[in-house]
mmCIF file of C-alpha atoms in Angstrom:
data_model
loop_
_atom_site.group_PDB
_atom_site.id
_atom_site.type_symbol
_atom_site.label_atom_id
_atom_site.label_comp_id
_atom_site.label_asym_id
_atom_site.label_seq_id
_atom_site.Cartn_x
_atom_site.Cartn_y
_atom_site.Cartn_z
ATOM 1 C CA MET P 1033 3.676 -31.378 35.215
ATOM 2 C CA LEU P 1034 6.960 -33.928 34.531
ATOM 3 C CA LYS P 1035 7.542 -33.499 38.410
ATOM 4 C CA ASN P 1036 3.602 -34.890 39.006
ATOM 5 C CA ILE P 1037 3.997 -37.950 36.678
ATOM 6 C CA LEU P 1038 7.113 -38.530 37.874
ATOM 7 C CA ILE P 1039 6.201 -38.297 41.390
ATOM 8 C CA LEU P 1040 2.914 -40.936 39.815
ATOM 9 C CA GLY P 1041 5.074 -43.319 38.696
ATOM 10 C CA LEU P 1042 7.042 -43.903 42.150
ATOM 11 C CA LEU P 1043 4.164 -44.049 43.901
ATOM 12 C CA ILE P 1044 2.801 -46.709 41.486
ATOM 13 C CA THR P 1045 5.802 -48.856 41.995
ATOM 14 C CA ILE P 1046 6.267 -48.119 45.437
ATOM 15 C CA SER P 1047 2.903 -49.211 45.705
ATOM 16 C CA SER P 1048 3.769 -52.629 43.330
ATOM 17 C CA CYS P 1049 6.494 -53.746 45.568
ATOM 18 C CA GLY P 1050 5.821 -57.165 47.524
ATOM 19 C CA SER P 1051 5.467 -60.710 47.000
ATOM 20 C CA LYS P 1052 1.992 -62.053 45.322
ATOM 21 C CA LYS P 1053 0.563 -58.724 45.312
ATOM 22 C CA THR P 1054 -2.456 -59.456 44.293
ATOM 23 C CA ALA P 1055 -6.184 -57.147 43.465
ATOM 24 C CA VAL P 1056 -7.664 -55.771 46.145
ATOM 25 C CA GLN P 1057 -11.067 -57.681 47.461
ATOM 26 C CA ALA P 1058 -13.822 -55.981 48.122
ATOM 27 C CA SER P 1059 -14.891 -55.989 51.176
ATOM 28 C CA LYS P 1060 -18.250 -57.787 52.804
ATOM 29 C CA ASP P 1061 -19.518 -55.487 53.792
ATOM 30 C CA SER P 1062 -19.271 -53.721 51.429
ATOM 31 C CA LYS P 1063 -21.082 -56.173 49.089
ATOM 32 C CA GLU P 1064 -24.318 -56.198 51.254
ATOM 33 C CA VAL P 1065 -24.870 -52.801 49.979
ATOM 34 C CA VAL P 1066 -27.762 -51.994 47.848
ATOM 35 C CA LEU P 1067 -27.540 -50.087 44.903
ATOM 36 C CA GLY P 1068 -29.781 -47.002 43.434
ATOM 37 C CA LYS P 1069 -31.299 -47.339 40.348
ATOM 38 C CA SER P 1070 -30.690 -43.853 39.376
ATOM 39 C CA GLU P 1071 -26.642 -41.707 39.532
ATOM 40 C CA ALA P 1072 -27.691 -39.217 41.227
ATOM 41 C CA VAL P 1073 -23.768 -37.406 39.799
ATOM 42 C CA SER P 1074 -21.045 -39.302 38.545
ATOM 43 C CA TYR P 1075 -17.257 -38.731 38.169
ATOM 44 C CA LYS P 1076 -15.332 -40.851 35.254
ATOM 45 C CA SER P 1077 -11.126 -40.506 35.139
ATOM 46 C CA LEU P 1078 -10.463 -39.236 31.426
ATOM 47 C CA GLY P 1079 -8.169 -41.197 29.212
ATOM 48 C CA ASN P 1080 -4.793 -41.576 30.943
ATOM 49 C CA GLY P 1081 -2.321 -44.669 31.249
ATOM 50 C CA VAL P 1082 -2.583 -44.875 35.117
ATOM 51 C CA ALA P 1083 -5.660 -45.744 35.644
ATOM 52 C CA SER P 1084 -9.146 -46.094 35.111
ATOM 53 C CA ILE P 1085 -11.594 -44.379 37.458
ATOM 54 C CA SER P 1086 -15.331 -44.078 38.174
ATOM 55 C CA LEU P 1087 -17.412 -42.904 41.100
ATOM 56 C CA GLN P 1088 -21.158 -43.457 41.258
ATOM 57 C CA LEU P 1089 -23.305 -41.603 43.558
ATOM 58 C CA PHE P 1090 -27.324 -42.770 43.571
ATOM 59 C CA GLU P 1091 -30.052 -41.479 45.046
ATOM 60 C CA ASN P 1092 -30.991 -44.178 47.652
ATOM 61 C CA ASN P 1093 -27.884 -42.497 49.140
ATOM 62 C CA THR P 1094 -25.231 -44.937 47.938
ATOM 63 C CA PHE P 1095 -21.983 -45.622 46.029
ATOM 64 C CA LYS P 1096 -20.390 -47.379 43.841
ATOM 65 C CA PHE P 1097 -16.697 -46.779 43.488
ATOM 66 C CA ASP P 1098 -14.633 -48.610 40.725
ATOM 67 C CA PHE P 1099 -10.556 -47.850 40.278
ATOM 68 C CA LYS P 1100 -8.286 -49.994 38.472
ATOM 69 C CA SER P 1101 -4.316 -49.429 37.851
ATOM 70 C CA ILE P 1102 -2.897 -49.212 34.571
ATOM 71 C CA PRO P 1103 0.558 -51.238 34.840
ATOM 72 C CA GLN P 1104 3.608 -48.851 33.436
ATOM 73 C CA PRO P 1105 5.889 -50.247 31.049
ATOM 74 C CA ASP P 1106 9.703 -51.819 31.184
ATOM 75 C CA THR P 1107 7.893 -52.781 34.899
ATOM 76 C CA ASP P 1108 7.071 -55.510 36.947
ATOM 77 C CA ASP P 1109 4.180 -53.317 38.264
ATOM 78 C CA LYS P 1110 0.689 -55.553 38.690
ATOM 79 C CA THR P 1111 -2.791 -54.195 37.618
ATOM 80 C CA ILE P 1112 -4.582 -52.831 41.279
ATOM 81 C CA THR P 1113 -8.569 -53.595 41.442
ATOM 82 C CA ILE P 1114 -10.956 -51.995 43.420
ATOM 83 C CA SER P 1115 -14.796 -51.983 43.586
ATOM 84 C CA GLU P 1116 -16.433 -50.619 46.595
ATOM 85 C CA LYS P 1117 -19.361 -49.669 47.521
ATOM 86 C CA GLY P 1118 -20.887 -48.144 50.417
ATOM 87 C CA THR P 1119 -23.413 -44.989 51.526
ATOM 88 C CA TYR P 1120 -23.279 -41.747 51.651
ATOM 89 C CA THR P 1121 -24.602 -38.079 53.540
ATOM 90 C CA THR P 1122 -25.304 -35.158 52.315
ATOM 91 C CA ASP P 1123 -24.290 -31.544 53.519
ATOM 92 C CA GLY P 1124 -25.262 -29.042 50.816
ATOM 93 C CA ASN P 1125 -22.979 -29.815 47.951
ATOM 94 C CA TRP P 1126 -20.594 -31.824 50.503
ATOM 95 C CA LYS P 1127 -21.019 -35.703 50.399
ATOM 96 C CA THR P 1128 -19.199 -37.738 52.908
ATOM 97 C CA LEU P 1129 -18.788 -41.264 51.865
ATOM 98 C CA ASN P 1130 -18.726 -43.594 53.836
ATOM 99 C CA PHE P 1131 -16.488 -47.289 52.897
ATOM 100 C CA LYS P 1132 -17.161 -50.527 55.592
ATOM 101 C CA ASN P 1133 -13.856 -51.836 56.148
ATOM 102 C CA PRO P 1134 -12.272 -50.647 53.245
ATOM 103 C CA LYS P 1135 -8.944 -52.994 52.054
ATOM 104 C CA PHE P 1136 -7.134 -49.384 50.810
ATOM 105 C CA SER P 1137 -6.016 -46.547 52.078
ATOM 106 C CA LEU P 1138 -8.358 -44.006 51.381
ATOM 107 C CA ALA P 1139 -5.716 -40.913 51.720
ATOM 108 C CA SER P 1140 -3.799 -42.232 48.505
ATOM 109 C CA ILE P 1141 -6.568 -42.990 46.155
ATOM 110 C CA PHE P 1142 -8.240 -39.243 48.017
ATOM 111 C CA ASP P 1143 -4.576 -38.188 47.772
ATOM 112 C CA ALA P 1144 -4.235 -34.095 49.214
ATOM 113 C CA ASN P 1145 -1.375 -33.928 47.065
ATOM 114 C CA TYR P 1146 -3.014 -33.808 43.859
ATOM 115 C CA ALA P 1147 -6.240 -31.892 45.311
ATOM 116 C CA GLY P 1148 -7.097 -28.476 47.458
ATOM 117 C CA ALA P 1149 -9.384 -28.598 50.214
ATOM 118 C CA ALA P 1150 -12.229 -27.731 47.896
ATOM 119 C CA ASP P 1151 -11.731 -31.063 46.471
ATOM 120 C CA PHE P 1152 -12.576 -33.662 49.179
ATOM 121 C CA ARG P 1153 -11.165 -33.991 52.496
ATOM 122 C CA VAL P 1154 -10.231 -37.450 53.854
ATOM 123 C CA ILE P 1155 -11.753 -37.699 57.447
ATOM 124 C CA ASP P 1156 -10.912 -40.660 58.706
ATOM 125 C CA LYS P 1157 -10.118 -44.866 57.548
ATOM 126 C CA GLU P 1158 -13.474 -45.644 56.297
ATOM 127 C CA ASN P 1159 -14.852 -41.754 55.460
ATOM 128 C CA VAL P 1160 -13.857 -38.962 52.542
ATOM 129 C CA LYS P 1161 -16.149 -35.834 52.110
ATOM 130 C CA ILE P 1162 -16.054 -34.755 48.308
ATOM 131 C CA ASN P 1163 -17.494 -31.686 46.850
ATOM 132 C CA THR P 1164 -20.089 -32.261 44.543
ATOM 133 C CA ALA P 1165 -19.848 -28.983 43.132
ATOM 134 C CA LYS P 1166 -16.807 -29.455 40.940
ATOM 135 C CA ASN P 1167 -17.147 -30.416 37.963
ATOM 136 C CA ALA P 1168 -13.763 -32.505 38.018
ATOM 137 C CA LEU P 1169 -12.411 -34.318 40.867
ATOM 138 C CA PRO P 1170 -8.628 -35.286 41.588
ATOM 139 C CA ILE P 1171 -8.911 -39.491 41.994
ATOM 140 C CA TRP P 1172 -4.992 -40.907 42.767
ATOM 141 C CA GLY P 1173 -3.680 -37.715 40.915
ATOM 142 C CA VAL P 1174 -6.015 -38.992 37.709
ATOM 143 C CA VAL P 1175 -8.607 -35.767 36.877
ATOM 144 C CA CYS P 1176 -12.365 -37.337 36.950
ATOM 145 C CA GLU P 1177 -14.939 -35.360 35.005
ATOM 146 C CA LYS P 1178 -18.399 -34.792 36.495
ATOM 147 C CA GLU P 1179 -20.762 -36.662 33.604
#
């Protein structure tokens, strides 16, 4: 557990390096997605000191992903904010989320080091397949419970 916390801290520190780091902007394509009115499935992070994360899948095959990192004490980390909308397809309990031109790396957010093959699979730079039969999904190493 301590090893995972140290690795996560290192990842946060490395991701915050760079000049004039600003919040990640939502892509133009994601703003054009019209979300549904009723949620089909949603996941939300448990209380933690790393990030606030939510993933909402709507009945009209759209989704909204919100992510906000929590800067660690005694660091110069900046808050990273991601808010993306997209569409998804269904294959049984598996949903393939399609992020249109994301301004972040799906492989960094959906990190296979913190999950098993039964949780999710990053397909490419715009698509990730998640297993909605699971009661919790690890996103960015943070446990997100099904609501």
